[in-house]
C-alpha positions as a Markdown table, in Angstrom:
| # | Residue | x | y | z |
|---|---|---|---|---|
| 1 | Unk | -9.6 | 4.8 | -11.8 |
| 2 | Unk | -9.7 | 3.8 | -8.4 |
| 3 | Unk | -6.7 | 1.4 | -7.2 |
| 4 | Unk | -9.3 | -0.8 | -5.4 |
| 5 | Unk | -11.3 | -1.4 | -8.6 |
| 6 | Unk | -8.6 | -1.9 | -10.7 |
| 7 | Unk | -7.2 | -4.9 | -8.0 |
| 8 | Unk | -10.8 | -6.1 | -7.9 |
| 9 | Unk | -11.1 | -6.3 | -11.8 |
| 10 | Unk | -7.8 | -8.5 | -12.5 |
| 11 | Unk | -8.9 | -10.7 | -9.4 |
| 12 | Unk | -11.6 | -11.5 | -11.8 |
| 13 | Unk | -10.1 | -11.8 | -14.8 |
| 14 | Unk | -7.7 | -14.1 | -12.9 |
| 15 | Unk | -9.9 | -16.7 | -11.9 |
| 16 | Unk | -12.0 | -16.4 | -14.9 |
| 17 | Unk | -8.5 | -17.6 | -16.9 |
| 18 | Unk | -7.6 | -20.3 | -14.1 |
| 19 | Unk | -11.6 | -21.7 | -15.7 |
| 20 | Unk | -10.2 | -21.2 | -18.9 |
| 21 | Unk | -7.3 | -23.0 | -18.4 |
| 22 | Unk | -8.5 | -25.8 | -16.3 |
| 23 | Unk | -11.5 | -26.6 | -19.1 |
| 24 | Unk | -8.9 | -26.9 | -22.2 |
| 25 | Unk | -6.3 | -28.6 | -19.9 |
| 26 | Unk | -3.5 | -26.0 | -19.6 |
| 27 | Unk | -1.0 | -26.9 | -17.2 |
| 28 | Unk | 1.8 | -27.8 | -16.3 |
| 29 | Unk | 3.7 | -31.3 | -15.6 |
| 30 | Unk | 6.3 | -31.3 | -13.8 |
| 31 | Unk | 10.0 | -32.8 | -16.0 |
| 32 | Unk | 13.9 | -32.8 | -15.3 |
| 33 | Unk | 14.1 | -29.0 | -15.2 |
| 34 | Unk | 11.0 | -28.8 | -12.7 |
| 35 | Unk | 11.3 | -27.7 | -8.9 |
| 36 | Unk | 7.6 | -28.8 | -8.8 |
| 37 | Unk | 6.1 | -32.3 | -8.3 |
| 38 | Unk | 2.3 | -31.8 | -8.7 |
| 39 | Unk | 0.6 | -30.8 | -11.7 |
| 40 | Unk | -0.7 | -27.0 | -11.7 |
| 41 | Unk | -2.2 | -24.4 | -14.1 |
| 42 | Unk | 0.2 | -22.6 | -16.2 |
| 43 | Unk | 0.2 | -19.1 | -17.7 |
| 44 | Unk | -1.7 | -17.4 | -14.5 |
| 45 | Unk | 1.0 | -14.6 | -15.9 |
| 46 | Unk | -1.2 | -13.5 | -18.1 |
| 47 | Unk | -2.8 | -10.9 | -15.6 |
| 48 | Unk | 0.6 | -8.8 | -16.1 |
| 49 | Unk | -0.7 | -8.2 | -19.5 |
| 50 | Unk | -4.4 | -7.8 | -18.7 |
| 51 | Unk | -2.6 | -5.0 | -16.2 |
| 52 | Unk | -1.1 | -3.2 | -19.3 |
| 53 | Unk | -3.9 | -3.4 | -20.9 |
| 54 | Unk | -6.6 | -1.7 | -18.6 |
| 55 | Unk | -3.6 | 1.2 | -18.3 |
| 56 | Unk | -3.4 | 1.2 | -21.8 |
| 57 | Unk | -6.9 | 1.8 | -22.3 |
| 58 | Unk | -7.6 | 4.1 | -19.6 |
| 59 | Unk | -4.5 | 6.4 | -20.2 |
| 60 | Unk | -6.1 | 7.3 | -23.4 |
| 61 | Unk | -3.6 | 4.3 | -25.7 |
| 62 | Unk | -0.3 | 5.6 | -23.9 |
| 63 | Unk | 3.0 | 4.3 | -25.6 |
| 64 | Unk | 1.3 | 2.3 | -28.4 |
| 65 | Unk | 4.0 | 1.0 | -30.1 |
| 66 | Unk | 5.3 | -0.5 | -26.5 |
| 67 | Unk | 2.0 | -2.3 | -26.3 |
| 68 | Unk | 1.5 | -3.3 | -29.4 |
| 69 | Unk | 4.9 | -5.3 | -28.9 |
| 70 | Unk | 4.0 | -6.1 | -25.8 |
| 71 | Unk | 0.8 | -7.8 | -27.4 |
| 72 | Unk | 2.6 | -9.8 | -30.6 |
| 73 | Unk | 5.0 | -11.1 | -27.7 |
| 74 | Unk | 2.4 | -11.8 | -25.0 |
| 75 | Unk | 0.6 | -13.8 | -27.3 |
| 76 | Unk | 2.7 | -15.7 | -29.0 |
| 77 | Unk | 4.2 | -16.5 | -25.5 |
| 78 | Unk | 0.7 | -18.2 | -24.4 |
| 79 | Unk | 0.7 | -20.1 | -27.5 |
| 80 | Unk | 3.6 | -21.7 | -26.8 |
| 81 | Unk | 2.5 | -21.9 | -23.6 |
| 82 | Unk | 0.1 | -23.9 | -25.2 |
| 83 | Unk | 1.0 | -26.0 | -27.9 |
| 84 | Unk | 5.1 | -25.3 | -28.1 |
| 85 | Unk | 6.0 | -23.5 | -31.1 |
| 86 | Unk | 9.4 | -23.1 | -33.2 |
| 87 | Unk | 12.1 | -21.4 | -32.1 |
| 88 | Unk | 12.5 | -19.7 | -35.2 |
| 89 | Unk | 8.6 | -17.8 | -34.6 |
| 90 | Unk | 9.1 | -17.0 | -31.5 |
| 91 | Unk | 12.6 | -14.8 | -32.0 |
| 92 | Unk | 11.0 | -13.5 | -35.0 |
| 93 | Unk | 8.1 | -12.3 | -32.7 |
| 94 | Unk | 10.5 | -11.1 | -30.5 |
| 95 | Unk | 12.8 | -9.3 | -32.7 |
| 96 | Unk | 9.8 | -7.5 | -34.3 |
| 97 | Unk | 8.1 | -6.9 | -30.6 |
| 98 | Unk | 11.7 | -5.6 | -29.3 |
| 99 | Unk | 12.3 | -3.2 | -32.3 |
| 100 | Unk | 8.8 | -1.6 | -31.5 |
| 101 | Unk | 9.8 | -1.3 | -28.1 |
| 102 | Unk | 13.4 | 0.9 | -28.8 |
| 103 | Unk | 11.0 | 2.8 | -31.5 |
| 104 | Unk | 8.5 | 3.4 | -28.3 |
| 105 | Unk | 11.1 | 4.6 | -26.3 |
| 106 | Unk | 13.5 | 6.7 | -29.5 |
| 107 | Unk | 16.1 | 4.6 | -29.0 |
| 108 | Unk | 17.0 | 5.0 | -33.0 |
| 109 | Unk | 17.5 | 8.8 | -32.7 |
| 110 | Unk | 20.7 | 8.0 | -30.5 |
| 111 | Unk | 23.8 | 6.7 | -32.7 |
| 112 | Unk | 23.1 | 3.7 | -34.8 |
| 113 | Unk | 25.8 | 1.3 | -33.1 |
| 114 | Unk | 23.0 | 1.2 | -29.7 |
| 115 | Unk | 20.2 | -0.5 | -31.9 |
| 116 | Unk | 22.7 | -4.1 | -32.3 |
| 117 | Unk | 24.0 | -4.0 | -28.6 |
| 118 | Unk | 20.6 | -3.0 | -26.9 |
| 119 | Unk | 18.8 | -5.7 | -29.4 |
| 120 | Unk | 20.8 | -8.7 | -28.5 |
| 121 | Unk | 20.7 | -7.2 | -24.3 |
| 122 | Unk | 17.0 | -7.1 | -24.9 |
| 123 | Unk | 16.3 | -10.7 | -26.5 |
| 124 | Unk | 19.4 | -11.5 | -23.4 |
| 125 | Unk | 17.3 | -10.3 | -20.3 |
| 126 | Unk | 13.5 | -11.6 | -21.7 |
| 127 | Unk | 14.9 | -15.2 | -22.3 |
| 128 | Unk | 17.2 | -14.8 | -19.0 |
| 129 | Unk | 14.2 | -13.5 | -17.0 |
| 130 | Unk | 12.0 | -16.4 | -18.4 |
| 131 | Unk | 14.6 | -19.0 | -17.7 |
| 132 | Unk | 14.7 | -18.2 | -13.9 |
| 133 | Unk | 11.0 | -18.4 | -13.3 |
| 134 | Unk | 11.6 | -22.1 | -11.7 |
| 135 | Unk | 10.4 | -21.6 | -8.1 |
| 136 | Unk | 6.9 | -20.3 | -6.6 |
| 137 | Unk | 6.9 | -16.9 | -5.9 |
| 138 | Unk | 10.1 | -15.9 | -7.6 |
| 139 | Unk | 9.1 | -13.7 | -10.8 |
| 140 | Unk | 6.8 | -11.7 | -8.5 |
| 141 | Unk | 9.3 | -10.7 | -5.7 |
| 142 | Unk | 11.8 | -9.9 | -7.9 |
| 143 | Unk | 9.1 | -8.0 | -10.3 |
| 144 | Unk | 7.7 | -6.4 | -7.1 |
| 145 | Unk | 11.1 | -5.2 | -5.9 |
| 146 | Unk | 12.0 | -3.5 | -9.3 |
| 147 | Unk | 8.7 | -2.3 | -9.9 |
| 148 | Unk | 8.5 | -0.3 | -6.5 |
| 149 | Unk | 12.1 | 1.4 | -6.6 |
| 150 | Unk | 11.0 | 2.2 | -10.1 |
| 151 | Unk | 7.8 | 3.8 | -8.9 |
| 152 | Unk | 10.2 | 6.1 | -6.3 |
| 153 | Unk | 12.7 | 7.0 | -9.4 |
| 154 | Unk | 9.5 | 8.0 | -10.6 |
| 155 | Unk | 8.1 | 9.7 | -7.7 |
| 156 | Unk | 11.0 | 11.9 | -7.7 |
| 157 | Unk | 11.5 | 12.7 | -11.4 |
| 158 | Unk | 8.6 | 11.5 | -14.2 |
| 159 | Unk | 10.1 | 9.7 | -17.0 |
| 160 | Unk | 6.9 | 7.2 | -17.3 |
| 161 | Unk | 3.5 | 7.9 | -16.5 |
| 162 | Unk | 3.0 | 6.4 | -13.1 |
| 163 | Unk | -0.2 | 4.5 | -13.7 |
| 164 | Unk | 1.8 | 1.7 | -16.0 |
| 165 | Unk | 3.7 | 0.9 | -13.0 |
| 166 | Unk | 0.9 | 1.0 | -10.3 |
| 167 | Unk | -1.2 | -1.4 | -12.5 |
| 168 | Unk | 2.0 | -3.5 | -13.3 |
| 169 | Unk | 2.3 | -3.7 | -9.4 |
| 170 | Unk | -1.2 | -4.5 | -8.4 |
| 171 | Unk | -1.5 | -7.3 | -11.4 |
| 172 | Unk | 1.6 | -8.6 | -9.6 |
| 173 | Unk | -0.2 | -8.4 | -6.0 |
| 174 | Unk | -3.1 | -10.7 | -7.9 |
| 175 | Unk | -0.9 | -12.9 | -9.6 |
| 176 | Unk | 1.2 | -13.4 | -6.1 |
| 177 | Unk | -1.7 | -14.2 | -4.4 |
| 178 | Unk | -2.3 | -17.3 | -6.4 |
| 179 | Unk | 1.4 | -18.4 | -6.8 |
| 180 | Unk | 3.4 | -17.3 | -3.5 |
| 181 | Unk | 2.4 | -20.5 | -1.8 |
| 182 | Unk | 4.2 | -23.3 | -1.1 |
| 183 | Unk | 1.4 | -25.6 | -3.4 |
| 184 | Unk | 0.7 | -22.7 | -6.1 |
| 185 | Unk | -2.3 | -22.4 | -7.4 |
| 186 | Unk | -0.9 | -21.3 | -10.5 |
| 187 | Unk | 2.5 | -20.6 | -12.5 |
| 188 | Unk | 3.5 | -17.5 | -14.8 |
| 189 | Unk | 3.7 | -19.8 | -17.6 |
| 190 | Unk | 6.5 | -18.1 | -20.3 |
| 191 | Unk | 3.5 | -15.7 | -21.5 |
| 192 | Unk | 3.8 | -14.5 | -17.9 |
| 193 | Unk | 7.6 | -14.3 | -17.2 |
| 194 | Unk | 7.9 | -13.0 | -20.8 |
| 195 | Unk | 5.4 | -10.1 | -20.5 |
| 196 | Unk | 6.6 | -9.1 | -17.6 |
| 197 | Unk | 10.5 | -9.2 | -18.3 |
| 198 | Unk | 9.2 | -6.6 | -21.5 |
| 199 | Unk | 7.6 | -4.6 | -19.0 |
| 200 | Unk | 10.6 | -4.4 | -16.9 |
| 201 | Unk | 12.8 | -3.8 | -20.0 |
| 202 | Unk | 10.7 | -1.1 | -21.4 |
| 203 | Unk | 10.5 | 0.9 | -18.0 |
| 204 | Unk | 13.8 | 0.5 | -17.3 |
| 205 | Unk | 15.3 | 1.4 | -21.2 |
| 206 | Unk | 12.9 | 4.4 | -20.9 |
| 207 | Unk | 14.5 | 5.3 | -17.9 |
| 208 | Unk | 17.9 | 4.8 | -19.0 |
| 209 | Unk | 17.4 | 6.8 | -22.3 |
| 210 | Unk | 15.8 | 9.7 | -20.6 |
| 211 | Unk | 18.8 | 10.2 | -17.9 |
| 212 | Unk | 21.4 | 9.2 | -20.4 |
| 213 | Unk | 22.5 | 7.2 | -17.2 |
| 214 | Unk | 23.1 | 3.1 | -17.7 |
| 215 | Unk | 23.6 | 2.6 | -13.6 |
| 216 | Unk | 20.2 | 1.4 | -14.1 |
| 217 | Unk | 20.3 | -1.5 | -15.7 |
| 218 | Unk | 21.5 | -3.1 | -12.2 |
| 219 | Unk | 17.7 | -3.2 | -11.1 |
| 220 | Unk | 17.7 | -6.3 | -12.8 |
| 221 | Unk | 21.3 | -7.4 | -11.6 |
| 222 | Unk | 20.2 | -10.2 | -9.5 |
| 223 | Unk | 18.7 | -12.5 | -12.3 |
| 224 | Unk | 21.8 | -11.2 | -14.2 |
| 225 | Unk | 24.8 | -12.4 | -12.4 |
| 226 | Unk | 22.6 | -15.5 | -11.5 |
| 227 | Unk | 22.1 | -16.3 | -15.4 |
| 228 | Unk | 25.4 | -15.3 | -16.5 |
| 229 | Unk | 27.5 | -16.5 | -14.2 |
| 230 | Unk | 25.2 | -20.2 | -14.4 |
| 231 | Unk | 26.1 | -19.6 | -18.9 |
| 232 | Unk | 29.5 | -19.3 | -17.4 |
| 233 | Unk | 29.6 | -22.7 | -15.8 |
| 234 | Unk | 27.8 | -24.4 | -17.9 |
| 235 | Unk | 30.1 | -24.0 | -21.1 |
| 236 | Unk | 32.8 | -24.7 | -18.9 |
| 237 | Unk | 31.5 | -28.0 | -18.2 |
| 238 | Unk | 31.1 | -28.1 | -22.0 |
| 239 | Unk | 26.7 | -28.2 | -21.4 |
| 240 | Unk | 24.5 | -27.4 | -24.1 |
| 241 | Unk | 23.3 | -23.7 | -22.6 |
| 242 | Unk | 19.8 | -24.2 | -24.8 |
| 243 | Unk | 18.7 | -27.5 | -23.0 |
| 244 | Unk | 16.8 | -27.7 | -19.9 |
| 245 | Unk | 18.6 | -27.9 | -16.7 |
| 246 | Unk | 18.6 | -27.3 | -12.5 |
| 247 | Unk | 21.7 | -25.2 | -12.1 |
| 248 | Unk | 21.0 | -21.9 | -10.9 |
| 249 | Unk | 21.7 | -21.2 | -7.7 |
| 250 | Unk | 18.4 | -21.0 | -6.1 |
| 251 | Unk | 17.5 | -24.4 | -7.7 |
| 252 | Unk | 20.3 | -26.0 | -6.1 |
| 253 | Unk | 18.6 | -24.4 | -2.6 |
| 254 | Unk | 15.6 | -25.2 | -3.9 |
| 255 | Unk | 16.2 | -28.8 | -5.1 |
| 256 | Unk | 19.2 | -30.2 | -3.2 |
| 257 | Unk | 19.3 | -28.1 | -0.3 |
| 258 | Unk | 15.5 | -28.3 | 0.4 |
| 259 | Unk | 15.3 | -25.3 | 1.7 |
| 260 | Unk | 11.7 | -23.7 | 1.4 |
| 261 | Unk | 11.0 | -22.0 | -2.1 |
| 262 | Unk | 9.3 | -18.9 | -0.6 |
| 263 | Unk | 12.1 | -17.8 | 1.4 |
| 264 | Unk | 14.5 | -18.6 | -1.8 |
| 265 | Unk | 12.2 | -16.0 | -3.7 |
| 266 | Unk | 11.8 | -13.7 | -0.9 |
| 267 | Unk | 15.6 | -13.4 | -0.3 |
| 268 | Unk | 16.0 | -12.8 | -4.4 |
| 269 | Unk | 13.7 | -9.6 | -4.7 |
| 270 | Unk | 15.1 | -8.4 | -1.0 |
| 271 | Unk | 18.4 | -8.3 | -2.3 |
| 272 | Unk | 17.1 | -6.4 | -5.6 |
| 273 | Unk | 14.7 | -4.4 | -3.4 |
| 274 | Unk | 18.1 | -2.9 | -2.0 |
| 275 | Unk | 20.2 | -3.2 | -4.8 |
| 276 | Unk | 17.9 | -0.5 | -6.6 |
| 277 | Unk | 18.0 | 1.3 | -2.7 |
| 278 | Unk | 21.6 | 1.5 | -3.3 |
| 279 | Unk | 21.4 | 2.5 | -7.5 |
| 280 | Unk | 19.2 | 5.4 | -6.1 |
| 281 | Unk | 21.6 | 6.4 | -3.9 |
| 282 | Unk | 24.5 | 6.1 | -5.7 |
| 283 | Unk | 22.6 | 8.7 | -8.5 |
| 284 | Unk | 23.4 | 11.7 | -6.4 |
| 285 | Unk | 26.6 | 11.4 | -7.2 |
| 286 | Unk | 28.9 | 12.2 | -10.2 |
| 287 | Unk | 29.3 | 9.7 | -13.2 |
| 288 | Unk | 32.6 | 8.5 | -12.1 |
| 289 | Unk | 31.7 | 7.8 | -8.4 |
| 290 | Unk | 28.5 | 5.9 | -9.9 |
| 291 | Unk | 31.1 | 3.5 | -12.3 |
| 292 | Unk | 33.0 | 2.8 | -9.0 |
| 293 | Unk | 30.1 | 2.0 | -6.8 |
| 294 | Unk | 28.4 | 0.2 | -9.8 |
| 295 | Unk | 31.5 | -2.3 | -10.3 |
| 296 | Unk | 31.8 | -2.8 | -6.4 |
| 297 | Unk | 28.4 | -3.4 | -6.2 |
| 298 | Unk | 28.5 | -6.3 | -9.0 |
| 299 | Unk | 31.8 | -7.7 | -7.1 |
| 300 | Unk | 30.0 | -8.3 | -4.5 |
| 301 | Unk | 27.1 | -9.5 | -5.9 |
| 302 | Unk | 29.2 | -12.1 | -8.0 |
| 303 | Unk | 32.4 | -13.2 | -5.3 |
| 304 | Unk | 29.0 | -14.1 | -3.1 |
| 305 | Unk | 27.0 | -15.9 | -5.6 |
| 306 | Unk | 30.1 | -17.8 | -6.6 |
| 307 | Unk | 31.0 | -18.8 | -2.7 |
| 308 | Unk | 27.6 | -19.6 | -2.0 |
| 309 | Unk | 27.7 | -21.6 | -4.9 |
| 310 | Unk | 30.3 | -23.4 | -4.5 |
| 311 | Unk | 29.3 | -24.4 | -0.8 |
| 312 | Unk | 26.3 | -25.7 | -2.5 |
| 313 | Unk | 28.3 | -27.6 | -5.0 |
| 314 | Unk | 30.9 | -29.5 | -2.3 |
| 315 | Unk | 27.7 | -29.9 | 0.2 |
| 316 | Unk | 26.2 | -31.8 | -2.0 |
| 317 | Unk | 28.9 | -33.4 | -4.9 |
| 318 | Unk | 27.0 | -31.6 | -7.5 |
């Protein structure tokens, strides 16, 4: 189907939602953990899986199992969106969504010790991924940015079929034209961070399993060393790691630095735009050579995060 008509299609189904949303008052108010001050309309997200869902049906039901996970998680995601459910139904969701996924993908045909690592990396990177949308325009750069060196990994050797990322991409374009402002007209909402953090994780598991190759996984090393290296400092200052807080780094830019929320977000998925430059480059290369660059390239990543960090912390007495 053409690319125009597909971007014209989740335009509407966009603003059709932001009508839904506005008539049964779903929004969201700004609290202690907010970089916002204005009340907006939450889950505009949703389009991500609106995106799956026209591939899905157009590819003739592709990777069912995926999207049928992808489904159970998206909407039990816009329900507590919605009305805030137990913690206990949405990692049971979760689990069950995630376990479809690795079926999706054959991760049980590799040796039974992957299933408990990859499950609790999983359930990890879909809560870590939901925890950093805080800022306008952040879970779509970074999404962008993965999604596009994932469509050149897949430009040189298929491991997906292509469409799931192009539609991913152009309900991203959509959802970034409403939310990449400095007053948003809409935010992801958890149904939208969610969805697309299983997206991201199937692609990239798919593509993991299909190289036997786990350099990968640093297309999502940005939010990564951000969350864990934030887990880090928070236990150290004895924090409850489940409650609310402001202490990533680009909240402390955001919220005590003042410095404008779209370049915050459009740094993040540059620096992840060329982190998955430099994963592609480093793949031409033996496994050994990879390791090295791999660790040097989290170094780095992590010895700049903690001194910018720390800048932020003095500047400011946090």
């Amino acid at each position: 189907m053409n690319y125009i008509i597909i971007l014209f299609v989740l335009f509407v189904i966009e603003l059709i939602y932001f009508t839904i949303a506005d008539k049964y008052n779903i929004i969201d108010k700004p609290n202690e953990r907010s970089s916002h001050t204005a009340i907006t309309l939450r889950g505009g997200g949703v389009i991500f899986y609106f995106g799956a869902l026209i591939f899905f049906i157009t590819s003739g039901f592709h990777y069912p199992y995926f999207f049928l996970g992808l489904t159970a998680i998206t909407v039990v995601s816009f329900l507590d969106d919605v009305f805030t459910l137990s913690n206990k139904i949405r990692l049971g969701v979760h689990l069950s969504a995630v376990i479809l996924l690795f079926y999706q993908i054959g991760l049980f045909e590799l040796p039974f010790w992957y299933v408990p690592i990859a499950l609790v990396v999983t359930i990890g990177i879909i809560n870590a991924y939901n925890f950093m949308d805080g800022i306008n325009g952040i879970t779509v750069s970074n999404s962008l940015a993965i999604l596009i060196v994932l469509a050149l990994i897949n430009n040189e050797f298929q491991f997906v079929d292509t469409e799931i990322i192009y539609y991913t991409i152009l309900a991203s374009l959509v959802f970034g034209f409403f939310n990449f402002r400095n007053k948003a007209k809409c935010f992801a909402g958890d149904v939208g961070s969610v969805c697309m953090a299983f997206i991201l994780v199937f692609l990239i598991a798919l593509l993991m399993v299909t190289t036997s190759n786990l350099i990968y996984i640093l297309l999502l090393a940005v939010y990564g060393v951000d969350t864990i290296l934030t887990i880090i400092r928070r236990l150290s200052k004895r924090e409850n790691i489940f409650e609310a807080h402001r202490s990533h780094l680009y909240q402390y830019y955001a919220n005590e630095n003042k410095t404008n929320r779209l370049v915050i977000s459009a740094i993040y998925g540059s620096i992840q735009f060329l982190i998955g430059l430099i994963v592609i480059y480093l793949t031409q290369f033996d496994r050994l050579t990879q390791c090295i660059g791999a660790v040097v390239l989290i170094l780095i990543i992590g010895f700049s995060y903690l001194g910018l960090k720390h800048r932020l912390i003095k500047k400011h007495n946090l």
